[in-house]
PDB file of C-alpha atoms in Angstrom:
ATOM      1  CA  MET A 166      -4.398  -7.917  -7.390  1.00 46.00           C
ATOM      2  CA  LYS A 167      -4.949 -10.688  -4.232  1.00 45.00           C
ATOM      3  CA  ARG A 168      -2.189 -11.882  -2.026  1.00 46.00           C
ATOM      4  CA  PRO A 169      -1.927 -14.998   0.777  1.00 44.00           C
ATOM      5  CA  ILE A 170      -1.240 -13.694   4.235  1.00 40.00           C
ATOM      6  CA  ALA A 171       1.005 -15.597   7.115  1.00 41.00           C
ATOM      7  CA  SER A 172      -0.990 -15.251   9.825  1.00 39.00           C
ATOM      8  CA  ARG A 173       0.281 -15.004  13.069  1.00 38.00           C
ATOM      9  CA  LEU A 174       0.265 -12.615  16.498  1.00 33.00           C
ATOM     10  CA  SER A 175       2.503 -10.709  17.998  1.00 38.00           C
ATOM     11  CA  ALA A 176       2.446  -8.002  21.335  1.00 37.00           C
ATOM     12  CA  THR A 177       3.050  -4.798  21.534  1.00 36.00           C
ATOM     13  CA  LEU A 178       0.637  -2.885  23.654  1.00 34.00           C
ATOM     14  CA  ALA A 179      -1.093  -5.637  26.211  1.00 36.00           C
ATOM     15  CA  CYS A 180       1.279  -7.392  29.114  1.00 33.00           C
ATOM     16  CA  ALA A 181       3.395 -10.527  27.124  1.00 34.00           C
ATOM     17  CA  ILE A 182       2.181 -14.071  27.781  1.00 33.00           C
ATOM     18  CA  ALA A 183       4.510 -16.908  27.437  1.00 34.00           C
ATOM     19  CA  LEU A 184       4.642 -19.098  24.642  1.00 32.00           C
ATOM     20  CA  ILE A 185       6.198 -22.324  23.386  1.00 30.00           C
ATOM     21  CA  VAL A 186       6.952 -22.249  20.455  1.00 33.00           C
ATOM     22  CA  SER A 187      10.495 -24.759  19.087  1.00 34.00           C
ATOM     23  CA  ALA A 188      13.210 -22.653  17.833  1.00 34.00           C
ATOM     24  CA  CYS A 189      14.120 -22.125  14.575  1.00 37.00           C
ATOM     25  CA  GLY A 190      16.934 -20.629  11.909  1.00 39.00           C
ATOM     26  CA  GLU A 191      18.425 -18.696  15.346  1.00 40.00           C
ATOM     27  CA  GLN A 192      21.387 -16.290  15.608  1.00 40.00           C
ATOM     28  CA  THR A 193      21.542 -15.232  19.059  1.00 38.00           C
ATOM     29  CA  GLN A 194      22.261 -15.481  22.371  1.00 40.00           C
ATOM     30  CA  PRO A 195      21.110 -16.061  25.635  1.00 40.00           C
ATOM     31  CA  ALA A 196      19.426 -12.914  27.355  1.00 39.00           C
ATOM     32  CA  GLY A 197      21.873 -11.359  29.478  1.00 43.00           C
ATOM     33  CA  ASP A 198      21.857 -11.883  33.919  1.00 43.00           C
ATOM     34  CA  ALA A 199      20.060  -9.240  34.697  1.00 41.00           C
ATOM     35  CA  THR A 200      16.836 -10.628  32.943  1.00 47.00           C
ATOM     36  CA  GLN A 201      17.757 -14.415  34.131  1.00 48.00           C
ATOM     37  CA  GLU A 202      17.317 -12.109  38.230  1.00 49.00           C
ATOM     38  CA  THR A 203      13.939 -10.097  37.699  1.00 52.00           C
ATOM     39  CA  GLY A 204      12.283 -13.223  35.748  1.00 63.00           C
ATOM     40  CA  TRP A 205      10.626 -10.818  33.277  1.00 72.00           C
ATOM     41  CA  ILE A 206      11.481  -9.969  29.690  1.00 84.00           C
ATOM     42  CA  MET A 207      10.100  -6.875  27.793  1.00 86.00           C
ATOM     43  CA  PRO A 208       8.499  -7.402  24.125  1.00 94.00           C
ATOM     44  CA  PRO A 209      10.185  -6.581  21.471  1.00 97.00           C
ATOM     45  CA  GLU A 210       9.343  -2.794  19.844  1.00 97.00           C
ATOM     46  CA  ILE A 211       9.655  -1.948  16.547  1.00 98.00           C
ATOM     47  CA  ASP A 212      10.375   1.369  15.642  1.00 95.00           C
ATOM     48  CA  ALA A 213      11.964   1.211  12.375  1.00 96.00           C
ATOM     49  CA  VAL A 214      11.536  -1.157   8.749  1.00 96.00           C
ATOM     50  CA  ALA A 215      14.634  -0.061   6.906  1.00 94.00           C
ATOM     51  CA  SER A 216      14.192  -1.073   2.926  1.00 89.00           C
ATOM     52  CA  SER A 217      18.574  -2.112   1.590  1.00 85.00           C
ATOM     53  CA  GLY A 218      17.832  -3.944  -1.455  1.00 82.00           C
ATOM     54  CA  ARG A 219      15.957  -7.293  -1.972  1.00 87.00           C
ATOM     55  CA  GLU A 220      16.524  -7.252   2.897  1.00 93.00           C
ATOM     56  CA  LEU A 221      14.750  -5.302   4.728  1.00 96.00           C
ATOM     57  CA  ILE A 222      16.113  -3.827   8.113  1.00 97.00           C
ATOM     58  CA  VAL A 223      13.768  -4.839  11.459  1.00 98.00           C
ATOM     59  CA  ARG A 224      14.977  -1.686  14.427  1.00 98.00           C
ATOM     60  CA  GLY A 225      14.156  -1.859  17.537  1.00 98.00           C
ATOM     61  CA  GLN A 226      14.062  -1.817  21.487  1.00 98.00           C
ATOM     62  CA  ALA A 227      14.030  -5.330  23.350  1.00 97.00           C
ATOM     63  CA  SER A 228      15.305  -6.170  27.208  1.00 95.00           C
ATOM     64  CA  PRO A 229      19.718  -5.540  27.230  1.00 95.00           C
ATOM     65  CA  LEU A 230      21.230  -8.868  25.357  1.00 95.00           C
ATOM     66  CA  GLY A 231      18.149 -10.278  24.987  1.00 95.00           C
ATOM     67  CA  ARG A 232      16.892 -12.534  22.287  1.00 96.00           C
ATOM     68  CA  VAL A 233      14.663 -11.307  19.222  1.00 98.00           C
ATOM     69  CA  VAL A 234      12.963 -13.652  16.670  1.00 97.00           C
ATOM     70  CA  VAL A 235       9.963 -12.718  13.663  1.00 97.00           C
ATOM     71  CA  SER A 236       8.617 -15.558  12.318  1.00 94.00           C
ATOM     72  CA  GLY A 237       6.135 -16.982   9.829  1.00 88.00           C
ATOM     73  CA  ALA A 238       4.181 -19.400   8.550  1.00 80.00           C
ATOM     74  CA  GLY A 239       5.903 -22.851   7.119  1.00 81.00           C
ATOM     75  CA  GLY A 240       8.804 -22.625  10.216  1.00 86.00           C
ATOM     76  CA  LEU A 241      10.153 -18.636   8.513  1.00 89.00           C
ATOM     77  CA  ALA A 242      12.174 -17.921  10.884  1.00 95.00           C
ATOM     78  CA  TYR A 243      14.954 -14.995  11.300  1.00 97.00           C
ATOM     79  CA  ALA A 244      16.448 -14.335  15.048  1.00 97.00           C
ATOM     80  CA  VAL A 245      18.913 -11.725  16.484  1.00 98.00           C
ATOM     81  CA  GLY A 246      20.236 -10.555  19.795  1.00 97.00           C
ATOM     82  CA  ALA A 247      20.165  -7.304  21.153  1.00 97.00           C
ATOM     83  CA  ASP A 248      23.885  -4.975  22.348  1.00 98.00           C
ATOM     84  CA  ALA A 249      23.759  -4.402  26.141  1.00 97.00           C
ATOM     85  CA  GLU A 250      21.296  -1.208  25.904  1.00 97.00           C
ATOM     86  CA  GLY A 251      18.598  -3.071  24.437  1.00 97.00           C
ATOM     87  CA  ARG A 252      19.420  -2.251  21.141  1.00 98.00           C
ATOM     88  CA  PHE A 253      18.056  -4.876  17.935  1.00 98.00           C
ATOM     89  CA  GLU A 254      19.185  -4.578  14.153  1.00 98.00           C
ATOM     90  CA  LEU A 255      17.638  -7.608  11.591  1.00 98.00           C
ATOM     91  CA  ARG A 256      18.016  -8.218   8.556  1.00 96.00           C
ATOM     92  CA  VAL A 257      15.468 -10.177   7.281  1.00 95.00           C
ATOM     93  CA  PRO A 258      14.706 -11.162   3.234  1.00 94.00           C
ATOM     94  CA  ARG A 259      11.723  -8.963   1.525  1.00 92.00           C
ATOM     95  CA  PRO A 260       9.388 -12.386   2.463  1.00 91.00           C
ATOM     96  CA  ALA A 261       7.961 -13.530  -1.191  1.00 88.00           C
ATOM     97  CA  HIS A 262       3.942 -13.226  -0.032  1.00 87.00           C
ATOM     98  CA  ASP A 263       2.835 -11.079   2.366  1.00 85.00           C
ATOM     99  CA  THR A 264       3.609 -12.243   5.961  1.00 89.00           C
ATOM    100  CA  LEU A 265       1.706 -10.843   9.334  1.00 91.00           C
ATOM    101  CA  PHE A 266       5.202 -11.799  11.139  1.00 94.00           C
ATOM    102  CA  LEU A 267       5.884 -13.004  14.998  1.00 94.00           C
ATOM    103  CA  VAL A 268       8.136 -11.258  16.840  1.00 96.00           C
ATOM    104  CA  GLU A 269       8.087 -11.644  20.054  1.00 97.00           C
ATOM    105  CA  ALA A 270      11.601 -12.083  23.049  1.00 97.00           C
ATOM    106  CA  ARG A 271      12.762 -15.537  24.073  1.00 94.00           C
ATOM    107  CA  ALA A 272      13.919 -17.428  26.914  1.00 91.00           C
ATOM    108  CA  GLY A 273      15.342 -20.422  26.068  1.00 88.00           C
ATOM    109  CA  GLN A 274      12.169 -22.308  24.279  1.00 86.00           C
ATOM    110  CA  ALA A 275       9.831 -19.828  26.225  1.00 90.00           C
ATOM    111  CA  GLY A 276       8.500 -17.056  24.370  1.00 91.00           C
ATOM    112  CA  PHE A 277       7.092 -12.797  24.991  1.00 94.00           C
ATOM    113  CA  PRO A 278       5.082 -12.001  22.220  1.00 93.00           C
ATOM    114  CA  ALA A 279       4.038  -8.036  22.024  1.00 90.00           C
ATOM    115  CA  PRO A 280       0.073  -7.876  21.019  1.00 82.00           C
ATOM    116  CA  TYR A 281       1.541  -6.550  17.733  1.00 93.00           C
ATOM    117  CA  ARG A 282       1.677  -8.200  13.997  1.00 95.00           C
ATOM    118  CA  LEU A 283       4.591  -7.069  11.353  1.00 96.00           C
ATOM    119  CA  LEU A 284       2.890  -6.637   8.074  1.00 95.00           C
ATOM    120  CA  ILE A 285       5.030  -6.713   4.934  1.00 93.00           C
ATOM    121  CA  GLY A 286       4.866  -6.685   2.124  1.00 89.00           C
ATOM    122  CA  ALA A 287       6.040  -8.823  -1.392  1.00 87.00           C
ATOM    123  CA  ASP A 288       5.680  -5.633  -3.265  1.00 89.00           C
ATOM    124  CA  PRO A 289       8.005  -2.957  -3.231  1.00 90.00           C
ATOM    125  CA  SER A 290       4.977  -0.643  -2.902  1.00 90.00           C
ATOM    126  CA  ALA A 291       2.424  -2.061  -0.291  1.00 92.00           C
ATOM    127  CA  PRO A 292       2.851  -0.757   2.948  1.00 94.00           C
ATOM    128  CA  ILE A 293       4.987  -1.789   5.921  1.00 96.00           C
ATOM    129  CA  ALA A 294       3.023  -1.429   9.723  1.00 97.00           C
ATOM    130  CA  LEU A 295       2.504  -2.801  12.816  1.00 98.00           C
ATOM    131  CA  LEU A 296      -1.286  -3.921  13.186  1.00 96.00           C
ATOM    132  CA  ALA A 297      -2.962  -5.020  16.724  1.00 94.00           C
ATOM    133  CA  ILE A 298      -6.360  -5.656  17.978  1.00 91.00           C
ATOM    134  CA  GLY A 299      -8.176  -2.261  19.139  1.00 91.00           C
ATOM    135  CA  ALA A 300      -5.557   0.379  18.280  1.00 94.00           C
ATOM    136  CA  PRO A 301      -4.511   2.190  15.304  1.00 96.00           C
ATOM    137  CA  THR A 302      -2.064   0.917  12.937  1.00 96.00           C
ATOM    138  CA  GLN A 303       1.910   1.946  13.245  1.00 97.00           C
ATOM    139  CA  ARG A 304       2.741   2.199   9.785  1.00 98.00           C
ATOM    140  CA  LEU A 305       7.031   2.051   8.915  1.00 97.00           C
ATOM    141  CA  ASP A 306       7.363   2.835   5.742  1.00 94.00           C
ATOM    142  CA  SER A 307       6.646   6.064   4.035  1.00 91.00           C
ATOM    143  CA  GLY A 308       2.262   7.608   4.113  1.00 90.00           C
ATOM    144  CA  PRO A 309       1.029  10.762   2.222  1.00 92.00           C
ATOM    145  CA  GLY A 310       0.402  12.104   5.588  1.00 92.00           C
ATOM    146  CA  LEU A 311      -2.637   9.506   6.222  1.00 96.00           C
ATOM    147  CA  ASP A 312      -1.440   6.054   7.415  1.00 97.00           C
ATOM    148  CA  ALA A 313      -3.744   3.839   7.431  1.00 97.00           C
ATOM    149  CA  VAL A 314      -8.167   3.191   8.413  1.00 96.00           C
ATOM    150  CA  ASP A 315      -8.588   0.776  10.680  1.00 96.00           C
ATOM    151  CA  THR A 316     -12.089  -0.243  12.401  1.00 94.00           C
ATOM    152  CA  ASP A 317     -14.267  -3.682  13.610  1.00 91.00           C
ATOM    153  CA  GLY A 318     -16.956  -2.713  11.469  1.00 89.00           C
ATOM    154  CA  ARG A 319     -18.051  -0.145  15.272  1.00 92.00           C
ATOM    155  CA  ALA A 320     -14.984   2.182  15.721  1.00 94.00           C
ATOM    156  CA  VAL A 321     -13.021   3.649  13.731  1.00 95.00           C
ATOM    157  CA  PHE A 322      -8.821   4.965  14.407  1.00 96.00           C
ATOM    158  CA  VAL A 323      -7.572   6.892  11.172  1.00 96.00           C
ATOM    159  CA  SER A 324      -4.871   7.623  12.089  1.00 97.00           C
ATOM    160  CA  GLY A 325      -1.252   9.744   9.662  1.00 97.00           C
ATOM    161  CA  ARG A 326       1.822  11.260  10.869  1.00 97.00           C
ATOM    162  CA  THR A 327       3.579  14.839  10.083  1.00 96.00           C
ATOM    163  CA  THR A 328       5.356  17.706  11.621  1.00 96.00           C
ATOM    164  CA  ALA A 329       5.800  17.093  15.970  1.00 97.00           C
ATOM    165  CA  GLY A 330       3.633  19.347  17.671  1.00 97.00           C
ATOM    166  CA  THR A 331       1.325  20.117  14.320  1.00 95.00           C
ATOM    167  CA  GLY A 332      -2.240  20.498  14.512  1.00 96.00           C
ATOM    168  CA  VAL A 333      -4.170  18.474  11.690  1.00 96.00           C
ATOM    169  CA  VAL A 334      -7.544  18.794  10.461  1.00 95.00           C
ATOM    170  CA  ILE A 335      -9.506  15.860   9.625  1.00 95.00           C
ATOM    171  CA  GLU A 336     -12.910  16.164   8.252  1.00 93.00           C
ATOM    172  CA  GLY A 337     -14.937  13.462   7.329  1.00 88.00           C
ATOM    173  CA  SER A 338     -18.842  12.613   9.352  1.00 81.00           C
ATOM    174  CA  VAL A 339     -17.265  15.802  11.561  1.00 82.00           C
ATOM    175  CA  GLN A 340     -15.627  18.538  11.780  1.00 90.00           C
ATOM    176  CA  ARG A 341     -11.383  17.427  14.559  1.00 94.00           C
ATOM    177  CA  THR A 342      -8.457  18.809  15.552  1.00 95.00           C
ATOM    178  CA  VAL A 343      -5.827  16.366  16.371  1.00 96.00           C
ATOM    179  CA  THR A 344      -2.080  17.494  17.310  1.00 97.00           C
ATOM    180  CA  ALA A 345       0.382  14.993  16.907  1.00 97.00           C
ATOM    181  CA  ASP A 346       2.415  14.270  19.451  1.00 97.00           C
ATOM    182  CA  ASP A 347       6.145  13.997  19.776  1.00 97.00           C
ATOM    183  CA  GLU A 348       7.045  12.063  16.489  1.00 95.00           C
ATOM    184  CA  GLY A 349       5.082  12.870  14.820  1.00 96.00           C
ATOM    185  CA  ARG A 350       1.892  10.845  15.469  1.00 97.00           C
ATOM    186  CA  TRP A 351      -1.416  11.814  15.465  1.00 97.00           C
ATOM    187  CA  ARG A 352      -4.233   9.800  16.227  1.00 97.00           C
ATOM    188  CA  LEU A 353      -8.647  10.148  16.147  1.00 96.00           C
ATOM    189  CA  ALA A 354     -10.867   7.434  16.674  1.00 95.00           C
ATOM    190  CA  GLY A 355     -14.417   7.273  16.496  1.00 93.00           C
ATOM    191  CA  SER A 356     -17.046   5.715  15.251  1.00 92.00           C
ATOM    192  CA  GLY A 357     -18.224   3.830  12.011  1.00 90.00           C
ATOM    193  CA  ASP A 358     -17.541   1.234   9.003  1.00 90.00           C
ATOM    194  CA  GLY A 359     -14.058   2.722   7.983  1.00 91.00           C
ATOM    195  CA  THR A 360     -15.025   3.401   4.782  1.00 92.00           C
ATOM    196  CA  THR A 361     -16.269   7.208   5.323  1.00 93.00           C
ATOM    197  CA  PRO A 362     -14.082   9.637   2.782  1.00 95.00           C
ATOM    198  CA  ILE A 363     -12.447  11.836   4.752  1.00 95.00           C
ATOM    199  CA  THR A 364     -10.340  15.041   3.397  1.00 96.00           C
ATOM    200  CA  ILE A 365      -6.614  15.196   6.071  1.00 94.00           C
ATOM    201  CA  ASP A 366      -5.952  19.159   5.841  1.00 91.00           C
ATOM    202  CA  GLY A 367      -7.184  19.577   2.639  1.00 91.00           C
ATOM    203  CA  ARG A 368      -6.779  16.182   1.149  1.00 94.00           C
ATOM    204  CA  ALA A 369      -9.415  13.981  -0.227  1.00 96.00           C
ATOM    205  CA  TYR A 370      -9.072  10.131   1.383  1.00 96.00           C
ATOM    206  CA  ALA A 371     -11.793   7.455   0.213  1.00 95.00           C
ATOM    207  CA  PRO A 372     -10.608   4.243   2.132  1.00 94.00           C
ATOM    208  CA  ALA A 373     -12.188   1.141   0.545  1.00 89.00           C
ATOM    209  CA  PRO A 374     -12.521  -3.057   1.742  1.00 80.00           C
ATOM    210  CA  ALA A 375     -10.974  -4.974  -0.438  1.00 70.00           C
ATOM    211  CA  PRO A 376     -13.836  -6.580  -2.535  1.00 66.00           C
ATOM    212  CA  GLY A 377     -14.211 -11.133  -0.977  1.00 59.00           C
ATOM    213  CA  ALA A 378     -12.456  -9.408   2.167  1.00 58.00           C
ATOM    214  CA  VAL A 379     -14.748 -11.048   4.801  1.00 58.00           C
ATOM    215  CA  ALA A 380     -14.916 -14.264   3.198  1.00 52.00           C
ATOM    216  CA  THR A 381     -11.255 -13.723   2.831  1.00 60.00           C
ATOM    217  CA  PRO A 382      -8.759 -12.577   5.630  1.00 66.00           C
ATOM    218  CA  ASP A 383      -5.647 -12.240   6.206  1.00 71.00           C
ATOM    219  CA  THR A 384      -5.639 -11.592   2.600  1.00 75.00           C
ATOM    220  CA  LEU A 385      -4.058  -7.979   1.266  1.00 86.00           C
ATOM    221  CA  ARG A 386      -5.316  -6.840  -1.334  1.00 90.00           C
ATOM    222  CA  ARG A 387      -5.520  -3.675  -3.819  1.00 92.00           C
ATOM    223  CA  ALA A 388      -8.644  -1.667  -2.194  1.00 93.00           C
ATOM    224  CA  GLY A 389      -9.351   1.906  -4.371  1.00 93.00           C
ATOM    225  CA  ALA A 390      -6.124   4.086  -4.670  1.00 95.00           C
ATOM    226  CA  GLY A 391      -4.581   2.280  -1.364  1.00 96.00           C
ATOM    227  CA  TRP A 392      -4.706  -1.755  -0.211  1.00 95.00           C
ATOM    228  CA  SER A 393      -6.438  -3.148   2.704  1.00 94.00           C
ATOM    229  CA  ILE A 394      -5.956  -6.431   4.901  1.00 93.00           C
ATOM    230  CA  ALA A 395      -8.561  -8.191   7.088  1.00 89.00           C
ATOM    231  CA  TRP A 396      -7.067 -10.360   9.410  1.00 87.00           C
ATOM    232  CA  SER A 397      -8.497 -11.775  12.310  1.00 81.00           C
ATOM    233  CA  SER A 398      -5.806 -12.689  15.996  1.00 76.00           C
ATOM    234  CA  PRO A 399      -6.099 -16.214  18.270  1.00 69.00           C
ATOM    235  CA  GLY A 400      -7.987 -15.238  20.638  1.00 74.00           C
ATOM    236  CA  GLY A 401     -10.871 -14.278  18.000  1.00 77.00           C
ATOM    237  CA  GLY A 402     -10.378 -10.074  17.801  1.00 81.00           C
ATOM    238  CA  ARG A 403     -11.775  -9.152  14.212  1.00 87.00           C
ATOM    239  CA  GLN A 404     -10.008  -5.121  12.355  1.00 91.00           C
ATOM    240  CA  SER A 405      -9.494  -4.117   8.909  1.00 92.00           C
ATOM    241  CA  THR A 406      -7.196  -2.033   7.715  1.00 95.00           C
ATOM    242  CA  TRP A 407      -7.436   0.622   4.694  1.00 96.00           C
ATOM    243  CA  PHE A 408      -3.445   2.308   4.213  1.00 97.00           C
ATOM    244  CA  PRO A 409      -3.583   4.708   1.181  1.00 97.00           C
ATOM    245  CA  ASP A 410      -1.156   4.607  -2.030  1.00 96.00           C
ATOM    246  CA  LYS A 411       2.058   5.755  -0.675  1.00 90.00           C
ATOM    247  CA  PRO A 412       3.589   8.918  -2.804  1.00 84.00           C
ATOM    248  CA  ALA A 413       5.067   8.546  -5.281  1.00 74.00           C
ATOM    249  CA  THR A 414       8.031   9.852  -4.990  1.00 63.00           C
ATOM    250  CA  ALA A 415       9.187   6.974  -2.487  1.00 60.00           C
ATOM    251  CA  ARG A 416       7.177   3.776  -4.063  1.00 60.00           C
TER     252      ARG A 416
END
């Protein structure tokens, strides 16, 4: 099963970079006086995406009274203003095609992207996640314990969610134990190509690269018991991510 992806850059783990982009379909308000005085704008941080029928509600944090724009290929763009505390809630129709969205703060014509991209699948069973080069994926839809396996062919990130403060036993080429953070997220870095079978708290997973992923990057495909995407950033970084299927009760 093959789905084209609209590829763009986003950000959350690095310094904001000013880009010049054209405004499109914006329904928001200008940044507040505090932002204008400092000259620095906080790139948006998405912390949740909830499904509401054919719409998705994207929630997160930005500069107080700032403007948040989420855009895809072909002129697709949605915008909203953050409140006085910087919280924002943006309603986005589920895209007709799997899409990698650019997420950025805007001040006039200047854009301040974050280094993650927001992945939203057209199929409700497909993953929703924040992807970043050189970092573990932050999955936002339901996962089975293991959220994702990321690799650039040499380094590997394995990540998932459980109860905050809980120890997670991961068995692959070696056995490791990690502890979930205050939000219940855990991460483990290693080496390899991301295809080594792993067992997490007694449950086995078999990460699989998507057929033809290297030849057709930025394309979401079915791969084993999950989904896989190979993607790249404008800076030339490349990474592939495998997502196990979400639990049947969450589909």
